[in-house]
PDB file of C-alpha atoms in Angstrom:
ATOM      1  CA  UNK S  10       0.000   0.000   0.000  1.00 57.00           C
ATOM      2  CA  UNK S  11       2.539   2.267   0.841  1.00 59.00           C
ATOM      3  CA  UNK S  12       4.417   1.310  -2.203  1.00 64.00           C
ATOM      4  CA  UNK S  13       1.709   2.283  -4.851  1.00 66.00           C
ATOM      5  CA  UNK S  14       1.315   5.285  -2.792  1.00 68.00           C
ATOM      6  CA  UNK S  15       4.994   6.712  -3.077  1.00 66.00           C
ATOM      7  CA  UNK S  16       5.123   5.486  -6.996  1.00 66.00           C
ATOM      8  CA  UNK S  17       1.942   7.243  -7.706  1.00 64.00           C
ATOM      9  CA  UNK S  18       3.571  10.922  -5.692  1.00 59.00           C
ATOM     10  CA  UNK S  19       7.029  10.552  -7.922  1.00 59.00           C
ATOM     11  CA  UNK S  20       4.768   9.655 -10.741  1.00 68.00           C
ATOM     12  CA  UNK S  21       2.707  13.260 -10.291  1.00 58.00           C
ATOM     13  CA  UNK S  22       5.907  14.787  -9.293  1.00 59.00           C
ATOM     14  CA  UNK S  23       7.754  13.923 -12.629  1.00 54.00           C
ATOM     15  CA  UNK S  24       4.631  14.794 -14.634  1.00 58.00           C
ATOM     16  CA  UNK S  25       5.271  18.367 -12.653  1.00 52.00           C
ATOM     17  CA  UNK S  26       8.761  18.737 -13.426  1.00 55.00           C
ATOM     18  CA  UNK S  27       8.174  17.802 -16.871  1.00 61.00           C
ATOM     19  CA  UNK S  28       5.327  20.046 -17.835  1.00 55.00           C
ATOM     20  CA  UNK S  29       6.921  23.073 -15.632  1.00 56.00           C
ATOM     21  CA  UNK S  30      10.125  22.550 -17.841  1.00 63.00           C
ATOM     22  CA  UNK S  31       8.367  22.518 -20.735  1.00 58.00           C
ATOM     23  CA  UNK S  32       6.694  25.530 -19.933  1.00 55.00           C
ATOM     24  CA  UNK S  33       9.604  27.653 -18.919  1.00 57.00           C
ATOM     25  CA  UNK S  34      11.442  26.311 -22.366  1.00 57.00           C
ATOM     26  CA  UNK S  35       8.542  27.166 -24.423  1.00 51.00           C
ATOM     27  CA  UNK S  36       8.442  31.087 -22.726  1.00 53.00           C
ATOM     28  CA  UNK S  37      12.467  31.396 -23.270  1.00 54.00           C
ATOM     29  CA  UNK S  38      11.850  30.416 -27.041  1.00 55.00           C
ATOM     30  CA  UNK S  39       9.151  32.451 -28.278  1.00 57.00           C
ATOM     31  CA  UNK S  40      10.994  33.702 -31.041  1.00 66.00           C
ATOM     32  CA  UNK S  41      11.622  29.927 -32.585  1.00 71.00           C
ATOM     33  CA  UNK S  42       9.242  29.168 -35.366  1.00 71.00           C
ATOM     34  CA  UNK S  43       9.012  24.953 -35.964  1.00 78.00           C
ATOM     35  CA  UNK S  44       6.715  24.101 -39.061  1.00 83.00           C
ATOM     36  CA  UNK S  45       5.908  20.639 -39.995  1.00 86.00           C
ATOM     37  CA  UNK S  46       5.187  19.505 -43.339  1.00 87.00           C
ATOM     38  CA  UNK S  47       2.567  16.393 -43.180  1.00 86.00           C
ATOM     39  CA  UNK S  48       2.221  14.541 -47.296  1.00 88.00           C
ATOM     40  CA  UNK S  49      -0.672  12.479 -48.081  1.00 84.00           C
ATOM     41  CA  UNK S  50      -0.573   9.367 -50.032  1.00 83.00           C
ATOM     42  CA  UNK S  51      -2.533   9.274 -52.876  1.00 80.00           C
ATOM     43  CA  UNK S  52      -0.068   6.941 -55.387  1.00 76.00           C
ATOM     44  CA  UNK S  53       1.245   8.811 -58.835  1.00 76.00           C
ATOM     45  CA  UNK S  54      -0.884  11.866 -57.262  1.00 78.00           C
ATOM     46  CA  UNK S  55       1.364  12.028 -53.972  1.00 79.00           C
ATOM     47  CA  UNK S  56       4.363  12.530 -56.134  1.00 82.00           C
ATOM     48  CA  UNK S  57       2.899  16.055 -56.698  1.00 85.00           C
ATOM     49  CA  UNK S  58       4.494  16.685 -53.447  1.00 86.00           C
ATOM     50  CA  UNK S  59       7.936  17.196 -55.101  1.00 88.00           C
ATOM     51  CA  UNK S  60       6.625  20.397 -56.838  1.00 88.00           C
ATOM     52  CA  UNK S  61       5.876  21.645 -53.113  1.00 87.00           C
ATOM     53  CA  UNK S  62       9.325  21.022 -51.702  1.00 90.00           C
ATOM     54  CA  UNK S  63      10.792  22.540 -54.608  1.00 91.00           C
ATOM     55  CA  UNK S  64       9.105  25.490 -53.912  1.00 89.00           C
ATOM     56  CA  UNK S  65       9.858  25.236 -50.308  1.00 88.00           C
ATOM     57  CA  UNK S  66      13.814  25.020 -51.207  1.00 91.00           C
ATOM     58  CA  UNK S  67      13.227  28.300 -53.164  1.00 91.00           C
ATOM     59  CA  UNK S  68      11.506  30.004 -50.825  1.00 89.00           C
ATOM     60  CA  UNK S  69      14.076  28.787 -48.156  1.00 88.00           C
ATOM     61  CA  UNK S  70      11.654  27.666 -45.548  1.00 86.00           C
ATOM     62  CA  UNK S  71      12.954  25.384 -42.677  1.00 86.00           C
ATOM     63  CA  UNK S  72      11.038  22.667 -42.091  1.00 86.00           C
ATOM     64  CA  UNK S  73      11.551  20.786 -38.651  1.00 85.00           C
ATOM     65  CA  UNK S  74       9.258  17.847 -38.922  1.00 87.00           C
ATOM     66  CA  UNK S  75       8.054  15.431 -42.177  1.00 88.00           C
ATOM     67  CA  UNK S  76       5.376  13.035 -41.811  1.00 86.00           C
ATOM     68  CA  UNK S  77       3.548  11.445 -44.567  1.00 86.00           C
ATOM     69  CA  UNK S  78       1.221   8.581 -46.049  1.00 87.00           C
ATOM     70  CA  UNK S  79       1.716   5.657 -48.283  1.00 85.00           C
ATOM     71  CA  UNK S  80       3.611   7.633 -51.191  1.00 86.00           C
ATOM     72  CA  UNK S  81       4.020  10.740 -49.200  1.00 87.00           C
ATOM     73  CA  UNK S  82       5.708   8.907 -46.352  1.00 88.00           C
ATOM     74  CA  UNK S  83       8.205   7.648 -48.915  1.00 88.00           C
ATOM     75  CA  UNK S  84       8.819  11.124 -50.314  1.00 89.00           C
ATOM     76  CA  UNK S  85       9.232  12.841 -46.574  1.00 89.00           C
ATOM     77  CA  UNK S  86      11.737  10.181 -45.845  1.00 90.00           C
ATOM     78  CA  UNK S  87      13.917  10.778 -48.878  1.00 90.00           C
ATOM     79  CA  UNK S  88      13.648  14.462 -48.273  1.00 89.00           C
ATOM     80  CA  UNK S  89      14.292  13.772 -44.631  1.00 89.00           C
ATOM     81  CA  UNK S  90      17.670  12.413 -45.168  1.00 91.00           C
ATOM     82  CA  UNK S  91      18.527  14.854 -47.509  1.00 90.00           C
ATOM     83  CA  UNK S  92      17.886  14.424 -50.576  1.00 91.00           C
ATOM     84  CA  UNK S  93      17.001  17.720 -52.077  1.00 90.00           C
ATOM     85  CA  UNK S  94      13.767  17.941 -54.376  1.00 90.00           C
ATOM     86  CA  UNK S  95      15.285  17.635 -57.872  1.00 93.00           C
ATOM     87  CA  UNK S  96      16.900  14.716 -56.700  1.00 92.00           C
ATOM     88  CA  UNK S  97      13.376  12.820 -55.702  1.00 90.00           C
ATOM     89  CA  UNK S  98      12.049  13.898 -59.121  1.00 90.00           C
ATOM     90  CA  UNK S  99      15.029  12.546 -61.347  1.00 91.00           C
ATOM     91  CA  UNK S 100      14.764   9.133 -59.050  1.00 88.00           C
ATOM     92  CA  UNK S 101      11.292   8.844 -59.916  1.00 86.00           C
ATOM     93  CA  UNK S 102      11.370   9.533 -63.667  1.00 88.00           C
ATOM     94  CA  UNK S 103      14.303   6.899 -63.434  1.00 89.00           C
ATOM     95  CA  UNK S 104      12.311   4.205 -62.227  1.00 83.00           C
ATOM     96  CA  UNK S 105      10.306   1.625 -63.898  1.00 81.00           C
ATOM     97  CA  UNK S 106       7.257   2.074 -62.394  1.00 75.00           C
ATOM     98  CA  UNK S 107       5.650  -0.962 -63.758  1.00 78.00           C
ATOM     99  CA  UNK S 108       8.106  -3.547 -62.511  1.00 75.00           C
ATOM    100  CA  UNK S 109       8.208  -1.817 -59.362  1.00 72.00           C
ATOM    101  CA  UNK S 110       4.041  -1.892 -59.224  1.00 70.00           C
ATOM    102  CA  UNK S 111       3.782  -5.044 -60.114  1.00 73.00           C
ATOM    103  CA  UNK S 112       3.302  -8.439 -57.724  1.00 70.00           C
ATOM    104  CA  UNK S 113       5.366 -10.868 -60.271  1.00 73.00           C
ATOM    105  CA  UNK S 114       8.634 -10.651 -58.665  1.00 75.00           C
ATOM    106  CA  UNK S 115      11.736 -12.453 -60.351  1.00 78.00           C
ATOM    107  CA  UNK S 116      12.483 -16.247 -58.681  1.00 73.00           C
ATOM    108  CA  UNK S 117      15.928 -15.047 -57.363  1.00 79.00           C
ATOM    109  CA  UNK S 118      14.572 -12.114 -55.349  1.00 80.00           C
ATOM    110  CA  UNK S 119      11.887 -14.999 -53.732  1.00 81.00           C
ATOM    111  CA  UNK S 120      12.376 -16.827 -50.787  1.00 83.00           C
ATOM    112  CA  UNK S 121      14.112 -20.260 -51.011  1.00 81.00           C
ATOM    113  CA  UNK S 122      10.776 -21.885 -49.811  1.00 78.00           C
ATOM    114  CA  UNK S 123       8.564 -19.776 -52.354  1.00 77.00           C
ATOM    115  CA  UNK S 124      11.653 -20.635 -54.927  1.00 74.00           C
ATOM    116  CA  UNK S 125      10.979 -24.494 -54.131  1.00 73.00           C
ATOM    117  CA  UNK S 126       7.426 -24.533 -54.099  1.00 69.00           C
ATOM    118  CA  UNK S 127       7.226 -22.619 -57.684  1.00 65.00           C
ATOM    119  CA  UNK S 128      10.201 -25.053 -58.627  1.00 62.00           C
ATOM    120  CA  UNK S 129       8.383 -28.088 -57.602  1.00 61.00           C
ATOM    121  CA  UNK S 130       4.756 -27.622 -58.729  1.00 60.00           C
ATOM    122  CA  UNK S 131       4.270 -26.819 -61.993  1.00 61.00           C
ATOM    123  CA  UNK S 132       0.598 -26.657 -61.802  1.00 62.00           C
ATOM    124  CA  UNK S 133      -2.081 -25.124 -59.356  1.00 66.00           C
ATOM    125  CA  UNK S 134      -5.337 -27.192 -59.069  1.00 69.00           C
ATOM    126  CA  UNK S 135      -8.043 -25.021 -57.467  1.00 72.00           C
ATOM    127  CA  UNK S 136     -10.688 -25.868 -56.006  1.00 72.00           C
ATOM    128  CA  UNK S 137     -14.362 -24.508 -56.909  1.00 75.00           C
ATOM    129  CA  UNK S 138     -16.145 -24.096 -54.219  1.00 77.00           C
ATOM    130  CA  UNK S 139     -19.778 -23.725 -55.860  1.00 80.00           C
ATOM    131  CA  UNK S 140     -19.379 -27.047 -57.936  1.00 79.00           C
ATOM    132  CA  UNK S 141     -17.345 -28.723 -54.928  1.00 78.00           C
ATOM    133  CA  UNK S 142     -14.855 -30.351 -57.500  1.00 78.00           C
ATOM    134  CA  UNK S 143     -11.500 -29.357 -58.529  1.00 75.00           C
ATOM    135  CA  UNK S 144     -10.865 -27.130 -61.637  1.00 72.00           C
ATOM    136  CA  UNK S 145      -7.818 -28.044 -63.807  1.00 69.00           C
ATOM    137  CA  UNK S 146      -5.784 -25.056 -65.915  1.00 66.00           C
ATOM    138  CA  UNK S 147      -6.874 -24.231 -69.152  1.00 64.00           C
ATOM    139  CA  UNK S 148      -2.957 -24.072 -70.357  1.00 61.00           C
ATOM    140  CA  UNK S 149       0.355 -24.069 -68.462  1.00 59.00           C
ATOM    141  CA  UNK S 150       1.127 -20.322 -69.853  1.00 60.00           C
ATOM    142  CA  UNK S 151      -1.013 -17.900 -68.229  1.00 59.00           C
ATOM    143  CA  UNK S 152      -2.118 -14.542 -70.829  1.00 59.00           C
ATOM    144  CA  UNK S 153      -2.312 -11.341 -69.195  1.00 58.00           C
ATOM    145  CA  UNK S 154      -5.547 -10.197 -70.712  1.00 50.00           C
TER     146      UNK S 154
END
C-alpha cells in the first residue's frame, strides 16, 4: 500500500517537473518558429508533393518535422535524409514504375521456400467451391488479358 502510494507521488511529481520545464522552455523560445510539413498518399498523385518542396527550397523555408502517407511517407523520408527535391524527381522519372508496381517478382529475389514450391509444382489445381470439384488449368502459360 505504501508502495503504490509513493510510486503514484514521484509519478505526479515527474509529470510536474516535466510540464513546468516545458513551460519555462517554451516562454524562453518564443521567437523559434518549428513548421511541420505532413504529405498524403494518394499513389502517382502524392508525387505532386515534389513540386511543393521545390518550392519550399526556393523560398528557403525550414522545415523541422516530415510526416507522410503511403507515397508521401516515402517522399518525406527521402527528403528527410537529404535528398534535395530535384533529386526525388530525377529518381522517380528513373524508375520503372511498372516492374516496381507489379506483384510478379523475379524467382531469385523470392524466398528459397517460395523458390521451391514454384520449382516443384508446376501446376495449381483449385478448387471450386460452388461445384465442390476441382478445376484443372486451361494451359500451363497464363495470358495477361
Amino acid at each position: 500500500m505504501i508502495n503504490r502510494i509513493i510510486i503514484k507521488y514521484l509519478t505526479v511529481g515527474c509529470l510536474c517537473c516535466f510540464l513546468l520545464n516545458s513551460f519555462t522552455q517554451a516562454q524562453n523560445n518564443d521567437k523559434i518558429v518549428r513548421l511541420g510539413l505532413v504529405l498524403s498518399g494518394g499513389g502517382a498523385k502524392g508525387l505532386a508533393h515534389i513540386g511543393v518542396l521545390k518550392m519550399i527550397e526556393e523560398e528557403h523555408i525550414p522545415i523541422s518535422l516530415i510526416t507522410g502517407n503511403s507515397i508521401g511517407a516515402v517522399v518525406g523520408a527521402l527528403y528527410s535524409v537529404g535528398y534535395s527535391a530535384k533529386d526525388i524527381e530525377e529518381f522517380t522519372k528513373k524508375q520503372d514504375w511498372d516492374k516496381l508496381l507489379s506483384d510478379d517478382v523475379e524467382r531469385r529475389y523470392k524466398s528459397r521456400f517460395k523458390q521451391k514450391y514454384a520449382h516443384q509444382y508446376l501446376l495449381k489445381l483449385d478448387f471450386d467451391s460452388e461445384k465442390r470439384r476441382l478445376t484443372f488449368p486451361s494451359g500451363l502459360v497464363k495470358g495477361k488479358g
